[in-house]
Amino acid sequence: MLDIIQIPVLTDNYIYLLHDAVSGETAVVDPALAQPVLDVLNQHGWQLTYILNTHHHGDHVGGNLELKRHTGCQIIGANADKHRIPALDRAVVEGDVINLGTHSAQVMETAGHTSGHIVYYFAEDNALFCGDTLFVMGCGRLFEGSAEQLWQSLQKLKALPADTRVYCAHEYSQANARFALSVEPDNVALQQKMTVIQQQRANNLPTVPSTIAEELATNPFFREDSPALRANLNCTTDAPVEVFTKLRRLKDSF
Ligand code: ZN
Ligand code: FE
């Protein structure tokens, strides 16, 4: 079993600490800050082996240098971002495999939010660490890529097994659900999900992770084929990528 600890930091970021009890190896995904990670490592008596960065934004790499200084860990990130990920040690590309004890993650390139964005997929553990590419009921904003690029990237994630857990880097679910309901108000799965996440947030609980199955049922950016959604957007005959582009644009000004 891969131990996964979720650390909420800043306004709405999640850092994930991954630990393999057999080998003692530990990785952290997107450390926005160092101190909260060091605190959890100390609590458990774990030593940090790797930092896994999904992209170069400050709220994902902010803790890199300090964590490396304290722990001597190795920093892994996209080859495309090697000029801008602080203290990068190992540059990876699509299909590369990262071992954490007996667990392994596959690197998938998911450009769109940024041009170098990657995600880490632990197939045997049913866990996807997707940074700012896919969110619960949403997807990343287009800072560097085109809508077409992000759409292609999301097709890869959409094709993962339905029981894959989606560990995204932000708690954006409530705002995302409001937008999702605005474009697909009669989606019953979405209505039910809204009720659940409102209760979770009222109790200060995370709504992350979800699963690929839940995203297929509720995430508008996974639902360009929905006849109801298409009818609401007046684009019943458009290609899926065009529907996606329209959705992304609408969400930007929602
Ligand atoms: Zn970002
Ligand atoms: Fe972010």
Coordinates of N, CA and C and ligand atoms in Angstrom, one line a residue:
M1 N 0.8 -1.2 0.0 CA 0.0 0.0 0.0 C 0.9 1.3 0.0
L2 N 0.5 2.2 -0.8 CA 1.1 3.5 -0.9 C 0.4 4.4 0.1
D3 N 1.1 4.9 1.1 CA 0.5 5.9 2.0 C 0.4 7.2 1.4
I4 N -0.7 7.8 1.4 CA -0.9 9.2 0.8 C -1.4 10.1 1.8
I5 N -0.6 11.2 2.1 CA -1.1 12.2 3.1 C -1.3 13.5 2.3
Q6 N -2.5 14.1 2.6 CA -2.8 15.3 1.9 C -2.6 16.5 2.8
I7 N -1.8 17.5 2.4 CA -1.5 18.6 3.3 C -2.1 19.9 2.6
P8 N -3.2 20.5 3.2 CA -3.7 21.7 2.7 C -2.8 22.9 3.1
V9 N -2.4 23.7 2.1 CA -1.6 24.9 2.4 C -2.1 26.1 1.5
L10 N -1.6 27.3 1.9 CA -2.0 28.5 1.2 C -3.5 28.6 1.2
T11 N -4.1 29.2 0.2 CA -5.6 29.4 0.2 C -6.3 28.1 -0.1
D12 N -5.8 27.4 -1.2 CA -6.5 26.3 -1.6 C -5.7 25.2 -2.3
N13 N -4.3 25.2 -2.0 CA -3.4 24.2 -2.5 C -3.4 22.9 -1.7
Y14 N -3.2 21.8 -2.4 CA -2.9 20.6 -1.7 C -1.5 20.1 -2.1
I15 N -0.7 19.7 -1.1 CA 0.5 19.0 -1.3 C 0.3 17.6 -0.9
Y16 N 0.9 16.7 -1.6 CA 0.7 15.2 -1.3 C 2.1 14.6 -0.9
L17 N 2.0 13.9 0.2 CA 3.2 13.2 0.6 C 2.9 11.7 0.4
L18 N 3.8 11.0 -0.3 CA 3.6 9.6 -0.7 C 4.7 8.8 0.0
H19 N 4.3 7.7 0.6 CA 5.3 6.9 1.4 C 5.1 5.4 1.1
D20 N 6.2 4.8 0.8 CA 6.3 3.3 0.7 C 6.9 2.7 2.0
A21 N 6.1 2.1 2.8 CA 6.5 1.6 4.1 C 7.6 0.5 4.0
V22 N 7.6 -0.3 2.9 CA 8.6 -1.3 2.8 C 10.0 -0.8 2.6
S23 N 10.2 0.1 1.7 CA 11.5 0.6 1.4 C 11.8 1.9 2.2
G24 N 10.8 2.5 2.7 CA 10.9 3.8 3.5 C 11.0 5.0 2.5
E25 N 10.9 4.8 1.2 CA 11.0 5.9 0.3 C 9.8 6.8 0.4
T26 N 10.0 8.1 0.3 CA 9.0 9.1 0.4 C 9.1 10.1 -0.7
A27 N 8.0 10.5 -1.3 CA 8.0 11.6 -2.3 C 7.0 12.6 -1.9
V28 N 7.2 13.8 -2.4 CA 6.2 14.9 -2.2 C 5.9 15.4 -3.5
V29 N 4.6 15.6 -3.8 CA 4.1 16.2 -5.1 C 3.8 17.7 -4.9
D30 N 4.4 18.5 -5.7 CA 4.2 19.9 -5.7 C 4.2 20.6 -4.3
P31 N 5.4 20.7 -3.7 CA 5.5 21.4 -2.4 C 5.5 22.9 -2.6
A32 N 4.3 23.5 -2.4 CA 4.2 24.9 -2.5 C 5.1 25.6 -1.4
L33 N 5.1 24.9 -0.3 CA 5.9 25.4 0.9 C 6.7 24.3 1.4
A34 N 7.8 24.6 2.1 CA 8.6 23.5 2.7 C 8.2 23.1 4.1
Q35 N 7.9 24.1 4.9 CA 7.8 23.8 6.4 C 6.6 22.8 6.7
P36 N 5.5 23.0 6.1 CA 4.4 22.0 6.3 C 4.8 20.6 5.9
V37 N 5.6 20.4 4.9 CA 6.1 19.1 4.5 C 7.1 18.6 5.5
L38 N 8.0 19.4 5.9 CA 9.0 19.0 7.0 C 8.3 18.6 8.2
D39 N 7.3 19.3 8.6 CA 6.5 19.0 9.8 C 5.9 17.6 9.7
V40 N 5.3 17.3 8.6 CA 4.7 15.9 8.5 C 5.8 14.8 8.4
L41 N 6.9 15.1 7.7 CA 8.0 14.2 7.6 C 8.5 13.9 9.1
N42 N 8.6 14.9 9.9 CA 9.1 14.7 11.2 C 8.1 13.9 12.1
Q43 N 6.9 14.3 12.0 CA 5.8 13.5 12.7 C 5.9 12.0 12.5
H44 N 6.2 11.7 11.2 CA 6.2 10.2 10.9 C 7.5 9.6 10.9
G45 N 8.6 10.4 11.1 CA 9.9 9.9 11.0 C 10.3 9.4 9.7
W46 N 9.8 10.1 8.6 CA 10.1 9.7 7.2 C 11.2 10.6 6.7
Q47 N 12.0 10.1 5.7 CA 13.0 10.9 5.0 C 12.5 11.1 3.6
L48 N 12.7 12.3 3.1 CA 12.2 12.6 1.8 C 13.2 12.1 0.7
T49 N 12.7 11.4 -0.2 CA 13.5 10.8 -1.3 C 13.4 11.7 -2.6
Y50 N 12.2 12.1 -2.9 CA 11.9 12.8 -4.2 C 10.9 13.9 -4.0
I51 N 11.1 15.0 -4.8 CA 10.1 15.9 -5.1 C 9.6 15.7 -6.5
L52 N 8.3 15.5 -6.7 CA 7.7 15.4 -8.0 C 7.0 16.7 -8.3
N53 N 7.5 17.4 -9.3 CA 6.8 18.7 -9.7 C 6.0 18.4 -10.9
T54 N 4.8 19.0 -10.9 CA 3.9 18.8 -12.2 C 4.2 20.0 -13.1
H55 N 4.5 21.2 -12.6 CA 4.8 22.3 -13.5 C 5.5 23.4 -12.6
H56 N 5.9 24.5 -13.3 CA 6.8 25.4 -12.7 C 6.2 26.5 -11.9
H57 N 4.9 26.6 -11.8 CA 4.2 27.7 -11.0 C 4.7 27.7 -9.6
G58 N 4.8 28.9 -9.0 CA 5.3 29.1 -7.7 C 4.5 28.3 -6.6
D59 N 3.2 28.2 -6.8 CA 2.5 27.4 -5.8 C 2.6 25.9 -5.9
H60 N 3.6 25.5 -6.8 CA 3.9 24.1 -7.0 C 5.3 23.7 -6.7
V61 N 6.2 24.7 -6.8 CA 7.7 24.5 -6.7 C 8.3 25.4 -5.5
G62 N 7.4 26.2 -4.9 CA 7.9 27.1 -3.9 C 8.8 26.5 -2.8
G63 N 8.5 25.2 -2.4 CA 9.3 24.6 -1.4 C 10.5 23.8 -1.8
N64 N 10.8 23.8 -3.2 CA 11.8 22.9 -3.7 C 13.2 23.1 -3.0
L65 N 13.7 24.4 -3.0 CA 15.1 24.7 -2.6 C 15.2 24.3 -1.1
E66 N 14.3 24.8 -0.3 CA 14.4 24.6 1.1 C 14.3 23.1 1.5
L67 N 13.4 22.4 0.8 CA 13.3 20.9 1.1 C 14.6 20.2 0.6
K68 N 15.1 20.6 -0.5 CA 16.4 19.9 -0.9 C 17.5 20.2 0.0
R69 N 17.6 21.5 0.5 CA 18.6 21.8 1.5 C 18.5 21.0 2.8
H70 N 17.3 20.8 3.2 CA 17.1 20.1 4.5 C 17.2 18.6 4.4
T71 N 16.9 18.0 3.2 CA 16.7 16.6 3.1 C 17.7 15.9 2.1
G72 N 18.2 16.7 1.2 CA 19.0 16.2 0.1 C 18.3 15.4 -0.9
C73 N 17.0 15.6 -1.0 CA 16.1 14.8 -1.9 C 16.5 15.2 -3.3
Q74 N 16.0 14.3 -4.2 CA 16.2 14.5 -5.7 C 14.9 15.1 -6.2
I75 N 15.1 16.1 -7.1 CA 13.9 16.8 -7.7 C 13.7 16.4 -9.1
I76 N 12.4 15.9 -9.3 CA 12.0 15.4 -10.7 C 11.0 16.3 -11.3
G77 N 11.1 16.6 -12.5 CA 10.2 17.5 -13.2 C 10.3 17.3 -14.7
A78 N 9.5 18.1 -15.5 CA 9.4 17.9 -16.9 C 10.7 18.4 -17.6
N79 N 11.2 17.6 -18.6 CA 12.3 18.1 -19.4 C 12.0 19.4 -20.0
A80 N 10.8 19.6 -20.4 CA 10.4 20.9 -21.1 C 10.5 22.1 -20.1
D81 N 10.5 21.8 -18.8 CA 10.6 22.9 -17.8 C 11.9 22.9 -17.1
K82 N 13.0 22.3 -17.7 CA 14.2 22.2 -17.0 C 14.9 23.5 -16.7
H83 N 14.5 24.5 -17.5 CA 15.1 25.9 -17.3 C 14.4 26.6 -16.2
R84 N 13.3 26.1 -15.7 CA 12.5 26.9 -14.8 C 11.9 26.2 -13.6
I85 N 12.3 24.9 -13.4 CA 12.0 24.3 -12.2 C 13.2 24.3 -11.2
P86 N 13.0 25.0 -10.1 CA 14.2 25.2 -9.2 C 14.9 23.9 -8.8
A87 N 16.2 23.9 -9.0 CA 17.1 22.8 -8.6 C 16.7 21.4 -9.2
L88 N 16.2 21.4 -10.4 CA 15.8 20.1 -11.0 C 17.0 19.2 -11.1
D89 N 16.8 17.9 -10.7 CA 17.9 16.9 -10.9 C 17.6 15.9 -12.0
R90 N 16.3 15.6 -12.2 CA 16.0 14.6 -13.2 C 14.9 15.1 -14.1
A91 N 15.2 15.2 -15.4 CA 14.2 15.7 -16.3 C 13.5 14.6 -17.0
V92 N 12.2 14.5 -17.0 CA 11.5 13.4 -17.5 C 10.5 13.8 -18.6
V93 N 10.2 12.8 -19.4 CA 9.3 13.0 -20.6 C 8.2 11.9 -20.6
E94 N 7.2 12.0 -21.4 CA 6.1 11.1 -21.6 C 6.6 9.6 -21.5
G95 N 6.0 8.8 -20.7 CA 6.4 7.4 -20.6 C 7.5 7.0 -19.7
D96 N 8.2 8.0 -19.2 CA 9.2 7.7 -18.2 C 8.6 7.1 -16.9
V97 N 9.3 6.3 -16.2 CA 8.8 5.7 -15.0 C 9.6 6.1 -13.8
I98 N 8.9 6.4 -12.7 CA 9.6 6.8 -11.5 C 9.2 5.7 -10.4
N99 N 10.2 5.2 -9.8 CA 10.0 4.1 -8.8 C 10.1 4.7 -7.4
L100 N 9.1 4.3 -6.6 CA 9.1 4.7 -5.2 C 8.9 3.4 -4.4
G101 N 10.0 2.8 -4.0 CA 10.0 1.4 -3.5 C 9.5 0.5 -4.6
T102 N 8.4 -0.3 -4.2 CA 7.9 -1.2 -5.2 C 6.8 -0.5 -6.0
H103 N 6.4 0.7 -5.7 CA 5.4 1.4 -6.5 C 6.1 2.2 -7.6
S104 N 5.3 2.4 -8.7 CA 5.8 3.1 -9.8 C 4.8 4.0 -10.4
A105 N 5.3 5.2 -10.9 CA 4.5 6.2 -11.5 C 5.0 6.4 -13.0
Q106 N 4.0 6.5 -13.8 CA 4.3 6.8 -15.2 C 4.1 8.3 -15.4
V107 N 5.0 8.9 -16.2 CA 4.9 10.3 -16.5 C 4.0 10.5 -17.7
M108 N 3.1 11.4 -17.7 CA 2.3 11.7 -18.8 C 2.4 13.2 -19.1
E109 N 2.6 13.6 -20.3 CA 2.7 15.0 -20.7 C 1.3 15.5 -20.9
T110 N 1.0 16.6 -20.2 CA -0.4 17.2 -20.4 C -0.3 18.7 -20.5
A111 N 0.3 19.1 -21.6 CA 0.4 20.6 -21.9 C -1.0 21.2 -22.0
G112 N -1.0 22.5 -21.6 CA -2.3 23.3 -21.7 C -2.3 24.4 -20.7
H113 N -2.3 24.0 -19.4 CA -2.2 25.0 -18.3 C -0.9 25.7 -18.5
T114 N 0.2 24.9 -18.6 CA 1.5 25.4 -19.0 C 2.0 24.5 -20.1
S115 N 3.0 24.9 -20.8 CA 3.5 24.1 -22.0 C 4.2 22.9 -21.5
G116 N 4.8 22.9 -20.3 CA 5.6 21.8 -19.8 C 4.9 20.9 -18.8
H117 N 3.6 21.1 -18.6 CA 2.9 20.4 -17.5 C 2.9 18.9 -17.7
I118 N 3.2 18.1 -16.6 CA 3.2 16.7 -16.6 C 2.3 16.2 -15.4
V119 N 1.9 14.9 -15.5 CA 1.2 14.3 -14.4 C 1.8 13.0 -14.1
Y120 N 1.6 12.5 -12.8 CA 2.2 11.3 -12.4 C 1.1 10.3 -12.1
Y121 N 1.2 9.1 -12.8 CA 0.1 8.1 -12.7 C 0.6 6.9 -12.1
F122 N 0.2 6.5 -10.9 CA 0.5 5.3 -10.2 C -0.6 4.3 -10.6
A123 N -0.3 3.5 -11.6 CA -1.4 2.6 -12.1 C -1.8 1.6 -11.1
E124 N -0.8 0.9 -10.5 CA -1.2 -0.2 -9.5 C -1.8 0.4 -8.3
D125 N -1.6 1.6 -8.0 CA -2.2 2.2 -6.8 C -3.5 3.0 -7.1
N126 N -3.9 3.0 -8.4 CA -5.1 3.7 -8.8 C -5.0 5.2 -8.4
A127 N -3.9 5.8 -8.6 CA -3.8 7.2 -8.1 C -3.1 8.1 -9.2
L128 N -3.7 9.2 -9.5 CA -3.2 10.2 -10.5 C -3.0 11.5 -9.8
F129 N -1.8 12.0 -9.9 CA -1.4 13.3 -9.3 C -1.3 14.3 -10.5
C130 N -2.4 15.1 -10.7 CA -2.5 15.8 -12.0 C -2.4 17.3 -11.9
G131 N -1.8 17.8 -10.7 CA -1.4 19.2 -10.7 C -2.6 20.1 -11.0
D132 N -2.4 21.0 -12.0 CA -3.4 21.9 -12.4 C -3.9 21.6 -13.8
T133 N -3.8 20.3 -14.2 CA -4.4 19.9 -15.5 C -5.9 19.6 -15.4
L134 N -6.2 18.7 -14.5 CA -7.6 18.3 -14.2 C -8.0 18.6 -12.8
F135 N -9.1 19.2 -12.6 CA -9.6 19.5 -11.2 C -10.9 18.7 -11.0
V136 N -11.4 18.6 -9.8 CA -12.7 18.1 -9.5 C -13.7 19.0 -10.2
M137 N -14.4 18.4 -11.2 CA -15.4 19.2 -12.0 C -14.9 20.3 -12.8
G138 N -13.5 20.4 -13.0 CA -13.0 21.5 -13.8 C -11.7 21.1 -14.4
C139 N -11.0 22.1 -15.0 CA -9.7 21.9 -15.6 C -8.9 23.1 -15.4
G140 N -7.6 23.1 -15.7 CA -6.7 24.2 -15.5 C -7.0 25.3 -16.5
R141 N -6.7 26.6 -16.1 CA -6.8 27.7 -17.1 C -5.7 27.6 -18.1
L142 N -5.9 28.2 -19.3 CA -4.9 28.2 -20.3 C -4.0 29.3 -20.2
F143 N -2.8 29.0 -19.6 CA -1.8 30.1 -19.4 C -0.8 30.1 -20.6
E144 N -0.4 28.9 -21.0 CA 0.6 28.8 -22.1 C 0.2 28.0 -23.3
G145 N -0.8 27.1 -23.1 CA -1.1 26.2 -24.2 C -2.4 26.7 -24.8
S146 N -2.8 26.0 -25.9 CA -4.1 26.3 -26.6 C -5.2 25.3 -26.0
A147 N -6.4 25.7 -26.3 CA -7.5 24.9 -25.8 C -7.4 23.5 -26.5
E148 N -7.0 23.4 -27.7 CA -6.8 22.2 -28.4 C -5.8 21.3 -27.7
Q149 N -4.7 21.9 -27.2 CA -3.7 21.1 -26.5 C -4.2 20.6 -25.2
L150 N -4.9 21.4 -24.4 CA -5.4 21.0 -23.1 C -6.5 19.9 -23.4
W151 N -7.2 20.1 -24.4 CA -8.3 19.0 -24.7 C -7.6 17.7 -25.0
Q152 N -6.5 17.7 -25.8 CA -5.8 16.5 -26.1 C -5.3 15.9 -24.8
S153 N -4.7 16.7 -23.9 CA -4.2 16.2 -22.7 C -5.2 15.6 -21.8
L154 N -6.4 16.2 -21.8 CA -7.5 15.7 -21.0 C -8.0 14.4 -21.5
Q155 N -7.9 14.2 -22.9 CA -8.4 12.9 -23.4 C -7.5 11.7 -22.9
K156 N -6.3 12.0 -22.6 CA -5.4 10.9 -22.0 C -5.9 10.6 -20.6
L157 N -6.3 11.6 -19.8 CA -6.7 11.3 -18.5 C -8.1 10.7 -18.4
K158 N -8.9 11.1 -19.3 CA -10.2 10.6 -19.5 C -10.2 9.1 -19.7
A159 N -9.2 8.6 -20.4 CA -9.1 7.2 -20.8 C -8.5 6.3 -19.7
L160 N -8.1 6.9 -18.6 CA -7.6 6.1 -17.4 C -8.7 5.3 -16.8
P161 N -8.4 4.2 -16.1 CA -9.4 3.4 -15.5 C -10.4 4.2 -14.6
A162 N -11.6 3.8 -14.6 CA -12.7 4.6 -13.9 C -12.4 4.7 -12.4
D163 N -11.8 3.8 -11.8 CA -11.5 3.8 -10.4 C -10.3 4.6 -10.0
T164 N -9.6 5.2 -11.0 CA -8.4 6.0 -10.7 C -8.8 7.2 -9.8
R165 N -8.1 7.3 -8.7 CA -8.3 8.5 -7.8 C -7.6 9.7 -8.4
V166 N -8.3 10.8 -8.4 CA -7.8 12.1 -9.0 C -7.4 13.0 -7.9
Y167 N -6.1 13.1 -7.7 CA -5.5 14.0 -6.7 C -5.0 15.2 -7.4
C168 N -5.8 16.2 -7.4 CA -5.5 17.5 -8.1 C -4.9 18.4 -7.0
A169 N -4.3 19.5 -7.5 CA -3.5 20.4 -6.6 C -4.3 21.6 -6.0
H170 N -5.6 21.7 -6.3 CA -6.3 22.8 -5.7 C -7.7 22.3 -5.3
E171 N -8.2 23.0 -4.2 CA -9.6 22.8 -3.8 C -10.5 23.8 -4.5
Y172 N -10.9 23.5 -5.7 CA -11.7 24.4 -6.4 C -13.1 23.9 -6.7
S173 N -13.5 22.8 -6.0 CA -14.7 22.1 -6.3 C -16.0 22.9 -6.3
Q174 N -16.1 23.7 -5.2 CA -17.4 24.4 -5.1 C -17.6 25.4 -6.3
A175 N -16.6 26.2 -6.6 CA -16.8 27.1 -7.7 C -16.9 26.3 -9.0
N176 N -16.2 25.2 -9.2 CA -16.3 24.4 -10.4 C -17.7 23.9 -10.5
A177 N -18.3 23.4 -9.4 CA -19.6 22.8 -9.4 C -20.7 23.8 -9.9
R178 N -20.5 25.1 -9.4 CA -21.4 26.1 -9.8 C -21.4 26.3 -11.3
F179 N -20.2 26.4 -11.8 CA -20.1 26.5 -13.3 C -20.7 25.3 -14.0
A180 N -20.4 24.1 -13.5 CA -20.9 22.9 -14.1 C -22.4 22.9 -14.2
L181 N -23.0 23.3 -13.1 CA -24.5 23.3 -13.0 C -25.1 24.3 -13.9
S182 N -24.3 25.4 -14.2 CA -24.8 26.5 -15.1 C -24.9 26.0 -16.5
V183 N -24.1 25.0 -16.9 CA -24.1 24.5 -18.3 C -24.8 23.2 -18.4
E184 N -25.1 22.5 -17.2 CA -25.8 21.2 -17.3 C -26.7 21.1 -16.0
P185 N -27.7 22.0 -15.9 CA -28.4 22.0 -14.7 C -29.2 20.8 -14.3
D186 N -29.6 20.0 -15.3 CA -30.4 18.8 -15.1 C -29.6 17.5 -14.9
N187 N -28.3 17.6 -14.8 CA -27.4 16.5 -14.5 C -27.6 16.0 -13.0
V188 N -28.3 14.9 -12.8 CA -28.6 14.5 -11.5 C -27.3 14.1 -10.7
A189 N -26.3 13.5 -11.3 CA -25.1 13.2 -10.7 C -24.4 14.4 -10.2
L190 N -24.5 15.5 -11.0 CA -23.9 16.7 -10.6 C -24.6 17.4 -9.4
Q191 N -25.9 17.4 -9.5 CA -26.7 17.9 -8.4 C -26.4 17.2 -7.1
Q192 N -26.3 15.9 -7.1 CA -26.0 15.1 -5.9 C -24.6 15.4 -5.4
K193 N -23.7 15.6 -6.4 CA -22.3 15.9 -6.0 C -22.2 17.2 -5.3
M194 N -22.9 18.2 -5.8 CA -23.0 19.6 -5.2 C -23.4 19.5 -3.8
T195 N -24.4 18.7 -3.5 CA -24.9 18.5 -2.1 C -23.8 18.0 -1.2
V196 N -23.1 16.9 -1.7 CA -22.0 16.3 -1.0 C -20.9 17.2 -0.7
I197 N -20.4 17.9 -1.7 CA -19.2 18.8 -1.5 C -19.6 20.0 -0.7
Q198 N -20.8 20.5 -0.7 CA -21.2 21.6 0.2 C -21.1 21.2 1.6
Q199 N -21.6 19.9 1.9 CA -21.4 19.4 3.3 C -20.0 19.3 3.7
Q200 N -19.2 18.7 2.8 CA -17.8 18.5 3.1 C -17.1 19.8 3.4
R201 N -17.3 20.9 2.5 CA -16.7 22.2 2.8 C -17.2 22.8 4.0
A202 N -18.5 22.7 4.3 CA -19.0 23.2 5.5 C -18.4 22.6 6.8
N203 N -17.9 21.4 6.6 CA -17.2 20.7 7.7 C -15.7 20.8 7.6
N204 N -15.2 21.7 6.7 CA -13.8 21.9 6.4 C -13.1 20.7 6.0
L205 N -13.8 19.8 5.3 CA -13.2 18.6 4.7 C -12.8 18.7 3.3
P206 N -11.7 18.0 2.8 CA -11.4 18.1 1.4 C -12.4 17.4 0.5
T207 N -12.6 17.9 -0.7 CA -13.5 17.2 -1.6 C -12.6 16.4 -2.6
V208 N -11.3 16.5 -2.4 CA -10.3 15.8 -3.3 C -9.8 14.6 -2.4
P209 N -9.5 13.5 -3.0 CA -9.7 13.1 -4.4 C -11.1 12.8 -4.8
S210 N -11.3 12.9 -6.1 CA -12.5 12.2 -6.7 C -12.0 11.0 -7.5
T211 N -12.8 10.5 -8.4 CA -12.3 9.4 -9.3 C -12.6 9.8 -10.7
I212 N -11.9 9.1 -11.6 CA -12.2 9.4 -13.1 C -13.7 9.1 -13.4
A213 N -14.3 8.1 -12.7 CA -15.7 7.8 -12.9 C -16.6 9.0 -12.5
E214 N -16.3 9.6 -11.4 CA -17.0 10.8 -11.0 C -16.9 11.9 -11.9
E215 N -15.6 12.1 -12.4 CA -15.4 13.2 -13.4 C -16.1 13.0 -14.7
L216 N -16.2 11.7 -15.1 CA -16.9 11.4 -16.4 C -18.4 11.8 -16.2
A217 N -18.9 11.6 -15.0 CA -20.3 11.9 -14.7 C -20.6 13.3 -14.5
T218 N -19.7 14.1 -14.0 CA -20.0 15.5 -13.5 C -19.1 16.6 -14.1
N219 N -17.9 16.3 -14.6 CA -17.0 17.4 -15.1 C -17.4 17.8 -16.5
P220 N -17.8 19.1 -16.7 CA -18.2 19.5 -18.0 C -17.1 19.3 -19.1
F221 N -15.9 19.5 -18.6 CA -14.7 19.4 -19.5 C -14.5 17.9 -20.0
F222 N -15.2 17.0 -19.3 CA -15.1 15.6 -19.8 C -16.4 15.2 -20.5
R223 N -17.3 16.2 -20.6 CA -18.7 15.8 -21.1 C -19.1 16.6 -22.3
E224 N -18.1 16.8 -23.2 CA -18.5 17.5 -24.5 C -19.5 16.7 -25.3
D225 N -19.7 15.5 -25.0 CA -20.6 14.6 -25.8 C -22.0 14.7 -25.2
S226 N -22.2 15.3 -24.0 CA -23.5 15.3 -23.4 C -24.5 16.1 -24.3
P227 N -25.6 15.5 -24.7 CA -26.6 16.2 -25.6 C -27.2 17.4 -24.8
A228 N -27.5 17.3 -23.5 CA -28.1 18.4 -22.8 C -27.1 19.6 -22.7
L229 N -25.8 19.3 -22.4 CA -24.8 20.3 -22.3 C -24.7 21.0 -23.7
R230 N -24.6 20.2 -24.8 CA -24.5 20.8 -26.1 C -25.7 21.7 -26.4
A231 N -26.9 21.2 -26.1 CA -28.1 22.0 -26.3 C -28.1 23.3 -25.6
N232 N -27.6 23.3 -24.3 CA -27.5 24.5 -23.5 C -26.5 25.5 -24.1
L233 N -25.5 25.0 -24.7 CA -24.5 25.9 -25.3 C -24.7 26.2 -26.8
N234 N -25.8 25.8 -27.3 CA -26.2 26.0 -28.7 C -25.1 25.5 -29.6
C235 N -24.6 24.3 -29.4 CA -23.5 23.8 -30.3 C -23.7 22.3 -30.4
T236 N -24.9 21.9 -30.8 CA -25.3 20.5 -30.9 C -24.4 19.7 -32.0
T237 N -24.0 20.4 -33.0 CA -23.2 19.7 -34.1 C -21.7 20.0 -34.1
D238 N -21.3 20.8 -33.1 CA -19.8 21.1 -33.1 C -19.0 19.9 -32.8
A239 N -17.7 19.9 -33.2 CA -16.7 18.9 -32.8 C -16.5 19.0 -31.3
P240 N -16.1 17.9 -30.7 CA -15.9 17.9 -29.2 C -14.9 19.0 -28.8
V241 N -13.8 19.2 -29.6 CA -12.8 20.2 -29.2 C -13.3 21.6 -29.3
E242 N -14.3 21.8 -30.1 CA -14.9 23.1 -30.2 C -15.8 23.4 -29.0
V243 N -16.5 22.3 -28.6 CA -17.4 22.4 -27.4 C -16.5 22.7 -26.2
F244 N -15.4 22.0 -26.1 CA -14.5 22.2 -25.0 C -13.9 23.6 -25.0
T245 N -13.6 24.1 -26.1 CA -13.0 25.5 -26.3 C -14.1 26.5 -25.8
K246 N -15.3 26.3 -26.1 CA -16.4 27.2 -25.7 C -16.6 27.1 -24.2
L247 N -16.5 25.9 -23.7 CA -16.7 25.7 -22.2 C -15.5 26.5 -21.5
R248 N -14.3 26.3 -21.9 CA -13.2 26.9 -21.3 C -13.3 28.4 -21.3
R249 N -13.8 29.0 -22.4 CA -13.9 30.4 -22.5 C -15.0 30.9 -21.6
L250 N -16.1 30.2 -21.5 CA -17.2 30.5 -20.6 C -16.8 30.5 -19.2
K251 N -16.0 29.5 -18.8 CA -15.6 29.4 -17.4 C -14.6 30.5 -17.0
D252 N -13.8 31.0 -18.0 CA -12.9 32.1 -17.7 C -13.6 33.3 -17.2
S253 N -14.9 33.5 -17.7 CA -15.6 34.8 -17.4 C -16.8 34.5 -16.5
F254 N -16.8 33.3 -15.9 CA -18.0 32.9 -15.1 C -17.9 33.6 -13.7
Ligands
ZN1 ZN -0.5 26.3 -12.0
FE2 FE -1.6 25.9 -9.0

